[in-house]
mmCIF file of C-alpha atoms and ligand atoms in Angstrom:
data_model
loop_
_atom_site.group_PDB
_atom_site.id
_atom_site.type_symbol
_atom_site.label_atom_id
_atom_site.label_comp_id
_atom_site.label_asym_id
_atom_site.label_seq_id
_atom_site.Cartn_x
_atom_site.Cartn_y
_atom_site.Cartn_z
ATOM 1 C CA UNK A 54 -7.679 -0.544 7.177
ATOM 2 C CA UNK A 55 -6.021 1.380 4.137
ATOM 3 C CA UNK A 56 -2.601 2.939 4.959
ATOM 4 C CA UNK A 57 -1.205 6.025 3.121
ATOM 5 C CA UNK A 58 2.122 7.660 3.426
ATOM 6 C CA UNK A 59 3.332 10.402 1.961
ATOM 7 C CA UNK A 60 6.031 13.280 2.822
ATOM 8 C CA UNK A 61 3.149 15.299 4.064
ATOM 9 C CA UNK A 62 -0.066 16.936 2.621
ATOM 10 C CA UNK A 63 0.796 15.829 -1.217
ATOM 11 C CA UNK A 64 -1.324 12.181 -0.157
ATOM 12 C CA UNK A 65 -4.172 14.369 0.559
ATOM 13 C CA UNK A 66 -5.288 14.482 -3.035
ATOM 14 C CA UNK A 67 -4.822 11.329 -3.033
ATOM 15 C CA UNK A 68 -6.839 10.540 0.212
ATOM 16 C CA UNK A 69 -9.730 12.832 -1.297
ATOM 17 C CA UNK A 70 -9.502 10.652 -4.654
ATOM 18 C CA UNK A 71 -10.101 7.735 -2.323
ATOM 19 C CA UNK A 72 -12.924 9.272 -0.651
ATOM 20 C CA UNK A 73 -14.686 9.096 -3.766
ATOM 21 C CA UNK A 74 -14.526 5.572 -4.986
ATOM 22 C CA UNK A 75 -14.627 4.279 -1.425
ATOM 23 C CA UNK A 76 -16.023 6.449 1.027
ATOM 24 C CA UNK A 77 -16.562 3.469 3.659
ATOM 25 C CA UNK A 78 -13.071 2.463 4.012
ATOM 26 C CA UNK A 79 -11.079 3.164 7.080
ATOM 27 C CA UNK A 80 -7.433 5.063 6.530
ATOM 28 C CA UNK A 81 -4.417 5.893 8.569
ATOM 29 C CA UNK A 82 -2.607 8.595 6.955
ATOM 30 C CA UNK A 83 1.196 9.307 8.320
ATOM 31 C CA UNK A 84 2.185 12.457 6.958
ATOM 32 C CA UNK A 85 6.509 12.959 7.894
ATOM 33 C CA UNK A 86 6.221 16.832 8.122
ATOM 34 C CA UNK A 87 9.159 16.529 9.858
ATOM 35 C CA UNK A 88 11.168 15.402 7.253
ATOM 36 C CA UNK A 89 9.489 16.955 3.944
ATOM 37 C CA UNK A 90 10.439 17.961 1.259
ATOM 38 C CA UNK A 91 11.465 14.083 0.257
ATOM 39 C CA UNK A 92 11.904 14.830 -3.083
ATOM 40 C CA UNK A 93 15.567 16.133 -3.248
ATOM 41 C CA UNK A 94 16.561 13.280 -0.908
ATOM 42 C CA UNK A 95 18.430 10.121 -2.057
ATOM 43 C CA UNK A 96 17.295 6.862 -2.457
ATOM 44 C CA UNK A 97 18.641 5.536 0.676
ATOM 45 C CA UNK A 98 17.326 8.056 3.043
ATOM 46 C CA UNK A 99 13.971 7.659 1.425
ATOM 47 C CA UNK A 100 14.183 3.590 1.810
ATOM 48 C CA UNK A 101 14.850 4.496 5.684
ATOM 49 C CA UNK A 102 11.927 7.181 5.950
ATOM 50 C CA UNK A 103 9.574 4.587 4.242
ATOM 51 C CA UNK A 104 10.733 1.348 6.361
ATOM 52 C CA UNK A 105 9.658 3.560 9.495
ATOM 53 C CA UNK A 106 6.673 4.956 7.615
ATOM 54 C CA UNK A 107 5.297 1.368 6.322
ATOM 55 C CA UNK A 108 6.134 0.120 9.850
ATOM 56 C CA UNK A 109 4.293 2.050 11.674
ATOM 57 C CA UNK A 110 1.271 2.230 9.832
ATOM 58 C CA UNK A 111 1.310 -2.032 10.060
ATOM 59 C CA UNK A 112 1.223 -1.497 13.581
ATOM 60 C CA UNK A 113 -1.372 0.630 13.532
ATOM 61 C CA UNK A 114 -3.119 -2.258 11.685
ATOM 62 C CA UNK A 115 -3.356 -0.524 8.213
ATOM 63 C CA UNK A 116 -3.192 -4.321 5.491
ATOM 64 C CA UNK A 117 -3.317 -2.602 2.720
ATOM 65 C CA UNK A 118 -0.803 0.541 1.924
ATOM 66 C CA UNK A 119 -0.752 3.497 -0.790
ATOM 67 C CA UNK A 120 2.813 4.792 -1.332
ATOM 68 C CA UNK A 121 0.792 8.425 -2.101
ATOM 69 C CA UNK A 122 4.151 9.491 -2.366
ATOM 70 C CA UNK A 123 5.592 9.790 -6.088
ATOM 71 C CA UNK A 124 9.351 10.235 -5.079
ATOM 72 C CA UNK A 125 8.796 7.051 -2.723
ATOM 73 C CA UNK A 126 6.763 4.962 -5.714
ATOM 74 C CA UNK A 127 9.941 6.083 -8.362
ATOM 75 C CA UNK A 128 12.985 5.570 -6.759
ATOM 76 C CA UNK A 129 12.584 2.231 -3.672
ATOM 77 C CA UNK A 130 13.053 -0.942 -5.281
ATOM 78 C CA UNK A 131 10.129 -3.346 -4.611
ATOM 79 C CA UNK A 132 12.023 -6.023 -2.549
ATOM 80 C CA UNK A 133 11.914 -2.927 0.182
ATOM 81 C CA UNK A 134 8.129 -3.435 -0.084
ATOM 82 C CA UNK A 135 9.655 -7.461 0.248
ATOM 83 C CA UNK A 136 10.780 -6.925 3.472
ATOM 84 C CA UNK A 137 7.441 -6.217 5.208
ATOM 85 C CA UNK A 138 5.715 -9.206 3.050
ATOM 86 C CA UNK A 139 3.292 -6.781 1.451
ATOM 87 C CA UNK A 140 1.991 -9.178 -1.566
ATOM 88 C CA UNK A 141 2.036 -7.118 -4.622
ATOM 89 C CA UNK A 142 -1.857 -6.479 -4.096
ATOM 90 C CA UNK A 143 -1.785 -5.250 -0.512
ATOM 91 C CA UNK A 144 0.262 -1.947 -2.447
ATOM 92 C CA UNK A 145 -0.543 0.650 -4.907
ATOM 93 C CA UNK A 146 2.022 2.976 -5.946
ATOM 94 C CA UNK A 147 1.608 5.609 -8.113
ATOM 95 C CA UNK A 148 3.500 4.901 -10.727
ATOM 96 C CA UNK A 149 1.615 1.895 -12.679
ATOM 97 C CA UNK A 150 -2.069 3.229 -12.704
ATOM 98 C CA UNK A 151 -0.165 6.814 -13.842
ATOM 99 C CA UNK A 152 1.423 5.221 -16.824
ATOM 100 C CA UNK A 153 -1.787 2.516 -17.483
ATOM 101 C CA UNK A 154 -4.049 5.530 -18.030
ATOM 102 C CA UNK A 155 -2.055 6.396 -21.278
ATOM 103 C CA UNK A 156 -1.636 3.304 -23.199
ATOM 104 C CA UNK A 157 -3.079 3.757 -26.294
ATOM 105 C CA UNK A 158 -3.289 7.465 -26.220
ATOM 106 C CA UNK A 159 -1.863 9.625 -29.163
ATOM 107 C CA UNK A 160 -1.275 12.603 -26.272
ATOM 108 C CA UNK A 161 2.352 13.931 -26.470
ATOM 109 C CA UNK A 162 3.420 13.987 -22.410
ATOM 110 C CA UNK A 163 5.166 16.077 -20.309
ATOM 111 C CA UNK A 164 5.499 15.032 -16.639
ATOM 112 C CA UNK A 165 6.919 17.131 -13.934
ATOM 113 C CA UNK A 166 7.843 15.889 -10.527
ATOM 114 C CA UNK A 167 10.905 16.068 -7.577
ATOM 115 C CA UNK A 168 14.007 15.373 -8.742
ATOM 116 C CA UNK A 169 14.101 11.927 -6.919
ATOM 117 C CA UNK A 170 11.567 11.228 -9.472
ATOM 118 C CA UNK A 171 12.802 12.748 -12.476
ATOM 119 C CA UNK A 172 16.159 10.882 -11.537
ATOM 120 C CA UNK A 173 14.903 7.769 -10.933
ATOM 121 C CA UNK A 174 13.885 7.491 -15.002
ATOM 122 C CA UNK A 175 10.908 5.115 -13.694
ATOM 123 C CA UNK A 176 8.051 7.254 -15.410
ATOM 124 C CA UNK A 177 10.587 7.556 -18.364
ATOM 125 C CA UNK A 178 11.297 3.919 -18.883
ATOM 126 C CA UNK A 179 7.755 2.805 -17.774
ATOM 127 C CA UNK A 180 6.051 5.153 -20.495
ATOM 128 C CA UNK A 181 8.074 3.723 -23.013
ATOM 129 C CA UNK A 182 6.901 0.264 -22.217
ATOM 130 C CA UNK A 183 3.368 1.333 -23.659
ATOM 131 C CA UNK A 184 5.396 3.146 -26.533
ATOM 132 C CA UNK A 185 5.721 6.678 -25.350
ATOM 133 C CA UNK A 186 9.039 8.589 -25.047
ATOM 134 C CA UNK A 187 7.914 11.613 -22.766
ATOM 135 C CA UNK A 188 9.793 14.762 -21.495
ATOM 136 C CA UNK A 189 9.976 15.378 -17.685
ATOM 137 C CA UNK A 190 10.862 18.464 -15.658
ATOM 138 C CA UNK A 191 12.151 18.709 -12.581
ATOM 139 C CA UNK A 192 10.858 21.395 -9.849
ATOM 140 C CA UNK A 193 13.426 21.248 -7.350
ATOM 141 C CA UNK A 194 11.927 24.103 -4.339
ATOM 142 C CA UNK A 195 8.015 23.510 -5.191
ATOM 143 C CA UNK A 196 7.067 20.668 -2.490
ATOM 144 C CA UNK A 197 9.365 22.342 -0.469
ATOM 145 C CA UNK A 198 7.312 25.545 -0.812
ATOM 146 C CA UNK A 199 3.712 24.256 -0.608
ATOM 147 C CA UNK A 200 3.843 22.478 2.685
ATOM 148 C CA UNK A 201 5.768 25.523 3.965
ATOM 149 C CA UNK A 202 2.627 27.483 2.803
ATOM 150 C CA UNK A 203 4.286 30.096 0.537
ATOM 151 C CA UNK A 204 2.089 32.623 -1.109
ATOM 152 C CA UNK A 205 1.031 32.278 -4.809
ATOM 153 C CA UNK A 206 3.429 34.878 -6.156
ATOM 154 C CA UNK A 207 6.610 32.312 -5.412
ATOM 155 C CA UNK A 208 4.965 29.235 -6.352
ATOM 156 C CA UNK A 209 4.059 30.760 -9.942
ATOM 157 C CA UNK A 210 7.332 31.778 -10.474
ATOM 158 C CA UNK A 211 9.148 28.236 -9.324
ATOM 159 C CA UNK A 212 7.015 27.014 -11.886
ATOM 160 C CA UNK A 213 6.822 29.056 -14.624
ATOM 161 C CA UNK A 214 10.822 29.581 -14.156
ATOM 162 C CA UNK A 215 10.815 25.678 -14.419
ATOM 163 C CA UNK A 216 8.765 25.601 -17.269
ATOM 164 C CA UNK A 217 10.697 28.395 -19.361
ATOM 165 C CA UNK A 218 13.163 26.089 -21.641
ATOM 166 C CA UNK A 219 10.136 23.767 -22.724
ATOM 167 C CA UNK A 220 8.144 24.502 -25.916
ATOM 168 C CA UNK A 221 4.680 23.884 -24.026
ATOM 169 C CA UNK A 222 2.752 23.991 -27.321
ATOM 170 C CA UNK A 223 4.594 20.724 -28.445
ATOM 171 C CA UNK A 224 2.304 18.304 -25.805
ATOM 172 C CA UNK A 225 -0.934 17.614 -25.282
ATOM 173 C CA UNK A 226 -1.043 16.779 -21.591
ATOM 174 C CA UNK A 227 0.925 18.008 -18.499
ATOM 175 C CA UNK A 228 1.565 14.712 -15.950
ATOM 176 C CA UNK A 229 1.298 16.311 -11.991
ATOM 177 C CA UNK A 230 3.349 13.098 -10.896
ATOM 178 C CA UNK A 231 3.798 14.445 -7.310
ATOM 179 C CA UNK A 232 1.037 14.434 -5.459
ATOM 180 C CA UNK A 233 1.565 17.815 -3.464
ATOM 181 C CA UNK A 234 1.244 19.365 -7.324
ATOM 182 C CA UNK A 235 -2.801 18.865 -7.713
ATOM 183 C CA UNK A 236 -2.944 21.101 -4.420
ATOM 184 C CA UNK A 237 -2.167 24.370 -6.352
ATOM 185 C CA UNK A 238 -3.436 23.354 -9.439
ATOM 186 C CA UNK A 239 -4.986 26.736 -10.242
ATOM 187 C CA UNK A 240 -1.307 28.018 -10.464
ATOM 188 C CA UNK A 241 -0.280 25.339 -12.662
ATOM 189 C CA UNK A 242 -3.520 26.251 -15.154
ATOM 190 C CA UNK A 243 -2.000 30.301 -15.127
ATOM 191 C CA UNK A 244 1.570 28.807 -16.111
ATOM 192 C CA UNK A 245 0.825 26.510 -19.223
ATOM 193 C CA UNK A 246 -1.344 26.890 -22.268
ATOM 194 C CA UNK A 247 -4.981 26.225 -22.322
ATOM 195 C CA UNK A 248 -4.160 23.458 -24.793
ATOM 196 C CA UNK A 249 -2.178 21.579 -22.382
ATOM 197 C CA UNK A 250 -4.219 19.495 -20.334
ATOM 198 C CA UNK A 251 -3.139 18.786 -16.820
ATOM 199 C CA UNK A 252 -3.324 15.119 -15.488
ATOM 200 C CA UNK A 253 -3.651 14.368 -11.750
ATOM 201 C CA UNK A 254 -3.130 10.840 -10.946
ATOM 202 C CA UNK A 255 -4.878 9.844 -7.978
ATOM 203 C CA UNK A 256 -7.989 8.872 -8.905
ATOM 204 C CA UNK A 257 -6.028 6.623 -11.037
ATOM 205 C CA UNK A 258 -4.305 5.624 -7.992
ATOM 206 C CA UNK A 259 -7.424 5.466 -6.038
ATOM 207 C CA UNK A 260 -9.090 3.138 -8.472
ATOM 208 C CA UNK A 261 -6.286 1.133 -8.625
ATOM 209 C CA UNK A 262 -6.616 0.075 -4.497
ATOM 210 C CA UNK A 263 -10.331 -0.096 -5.166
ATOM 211 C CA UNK A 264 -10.032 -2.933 -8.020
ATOM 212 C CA UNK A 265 -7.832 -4.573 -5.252
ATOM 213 C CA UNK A 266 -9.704 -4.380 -2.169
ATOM 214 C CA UNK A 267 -13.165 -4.876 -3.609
ATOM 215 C CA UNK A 268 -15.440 -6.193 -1.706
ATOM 216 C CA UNK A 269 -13.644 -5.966 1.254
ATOM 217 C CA UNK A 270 -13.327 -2.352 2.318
ATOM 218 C CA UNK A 271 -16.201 -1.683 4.382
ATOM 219 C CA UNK A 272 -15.865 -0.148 7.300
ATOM 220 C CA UNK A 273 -16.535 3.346 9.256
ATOM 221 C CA UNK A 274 -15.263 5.681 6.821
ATOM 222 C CA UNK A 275 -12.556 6.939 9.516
ATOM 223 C CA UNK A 276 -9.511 9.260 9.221
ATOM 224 C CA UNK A 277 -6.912 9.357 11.335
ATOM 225 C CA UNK A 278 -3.959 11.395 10.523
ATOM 226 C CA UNK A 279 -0.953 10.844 12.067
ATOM 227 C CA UNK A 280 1.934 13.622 11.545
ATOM 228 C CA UNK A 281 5.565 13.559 12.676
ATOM 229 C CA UNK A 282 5.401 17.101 13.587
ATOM 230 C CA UNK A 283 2.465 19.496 13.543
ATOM 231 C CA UNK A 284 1.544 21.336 10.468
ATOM 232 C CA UNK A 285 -0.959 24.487 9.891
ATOM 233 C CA UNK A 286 -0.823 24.234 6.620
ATOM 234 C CA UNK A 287 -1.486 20.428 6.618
ATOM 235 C CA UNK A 288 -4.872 21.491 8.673
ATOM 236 C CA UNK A 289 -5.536 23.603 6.287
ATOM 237 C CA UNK A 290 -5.568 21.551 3.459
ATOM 238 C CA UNK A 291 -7.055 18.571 5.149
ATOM 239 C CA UNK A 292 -10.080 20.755 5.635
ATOM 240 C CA UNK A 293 -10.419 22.632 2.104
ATOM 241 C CA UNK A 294 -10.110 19.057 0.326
ATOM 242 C CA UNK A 295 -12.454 17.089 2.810
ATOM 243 C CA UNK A 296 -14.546 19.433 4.133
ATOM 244 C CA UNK A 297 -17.495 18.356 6.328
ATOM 245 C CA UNK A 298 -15.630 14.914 7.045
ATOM 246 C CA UNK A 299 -14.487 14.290 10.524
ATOM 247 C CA UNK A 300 -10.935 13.153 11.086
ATOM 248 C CA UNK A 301 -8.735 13.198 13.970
ATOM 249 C CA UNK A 302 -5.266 15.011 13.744
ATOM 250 C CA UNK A 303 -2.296 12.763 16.069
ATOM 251 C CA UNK A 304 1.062 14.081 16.376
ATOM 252 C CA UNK A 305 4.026 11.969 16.852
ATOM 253 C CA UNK A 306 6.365 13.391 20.012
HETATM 254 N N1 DGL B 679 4.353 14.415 -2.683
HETATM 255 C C1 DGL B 679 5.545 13.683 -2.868
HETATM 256 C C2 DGL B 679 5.709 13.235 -4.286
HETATM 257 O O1 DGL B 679 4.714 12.866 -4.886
HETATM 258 C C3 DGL B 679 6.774 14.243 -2.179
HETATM 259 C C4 DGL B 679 7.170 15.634 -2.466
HETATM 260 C C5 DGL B 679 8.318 16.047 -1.568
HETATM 261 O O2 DGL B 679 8.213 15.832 -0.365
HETATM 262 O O3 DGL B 679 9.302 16.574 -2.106
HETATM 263 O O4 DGL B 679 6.792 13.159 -4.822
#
């Protein structure tokens, strides 16, 4: 069983990533609605929200887990991960198979994310391990705004507004590293330049937990969603990015 956590709806791109390379596997998704957005939150409250999170999905029996959750991946140290004696291939992050896609490349990056993220420096420092300094931006409201369901108008101007002191022409590729981002990625494509190619990391992600679970990950194919609060907008989006694929919706009292 394949456990994902995320803040809320962001790990459904993720999910549908995973629904690609392994369509048989059986997932527990825990979506904390009630606590979203994480990514203005520090690094302490988000090691408490992922103890619980990473808890309870063990219980529910998930063995292997997907932190689908960039603000999570960035800023908890690993020894959290320590603590529940998850070996380093019973959990993908998405910060590793992010920065793995681009060794090698000549692409100039720009990566925007929360501001946990941004703050954390991980994507910084881990890019330049493979010899790339990138630029990041922070959009503070925009997770915020997505799972509350906001209408287009406001989400194109929190990003073009966080966009407006970056010369866009100077990169080649535009890093989504938070995974509620790919959901409105038809905004993002109106903001930048046609020359700037946007980058979506979880089917890097995805791929990552299918190298490591290979040939073990047969099962059902089930979803079961757990949320800490209800969410119309989470139903929503569960249904535009699985459609046809039955899943069953549990919410935490
Ligand atoms: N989707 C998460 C991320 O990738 C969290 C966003 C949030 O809750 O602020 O960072």
């Amino acid at each position: 069983m394949i456990g994902i956590f995320d803040s809320g709806s962001g790990g459904l791109t993720v999910l549908k990533a995973l629904r690609d390379v392994l369509p048989s596997a059986d997932v527990v998704y825990f979506g904390d609605i009630k606590n979203v957005p994480y990514g203005g939150r520090s690094r302490e409250e988000l090691s408490n929200l992922t103890v619980g999170a990473m808890r309870f999905l063990h219980e529910r029996g998930a063995r292997m887990f997907i932190s689908a959750c960039n603000s999570v991946s960035a800023s908890l140290a690993l020894s959290l991960f320590d603590a529940f004696e998850v070996a380093p291939n019973q959990l993908v992050e998405m910060v590793g198979p992010t920065v793995a896609c681009f060794k090698g490349s000549p692409d100039r990056v720009l990566l925007c994310a929360t501001p946990a993220t941004v703050r954390s420096e991980i994507y910084q420092t881990a890019f330049r391990m493979v010899g790339k300094d990138i630029t990041t931006v922070a959009i503070p409201e925009l997770a915020g705004a997505i799972e509350r369901g906001e209408r287009a108008e406001l989400l194109q101007q929190l990003v073009v507004g966080a966009f407006q002191p970056i010369s866009l022409d100077d990169y080649d590729t535009l890093v989504l590293a938070c995974t509620h981002y790919p959901l409105i990625t038809d905004i993002f494509k109106k903001a930048v330049p046609k020359s700037l190619g946007l980058f979506d990391p979880a089917l890097a992600a995805a791929e990552r937990v299918e190298k490591l679970c290979w040939p073990r990950e047969v099962g059902g194919g089930s979803t079961h969603f757990i949320l800490s609060q209800d969410s119309a907008v989470f139903r929503q989006f569960a249904r535009t990015l699985l459609p046809g694929s039955a899943h069953e919706i549990e919410i935490l009292s």
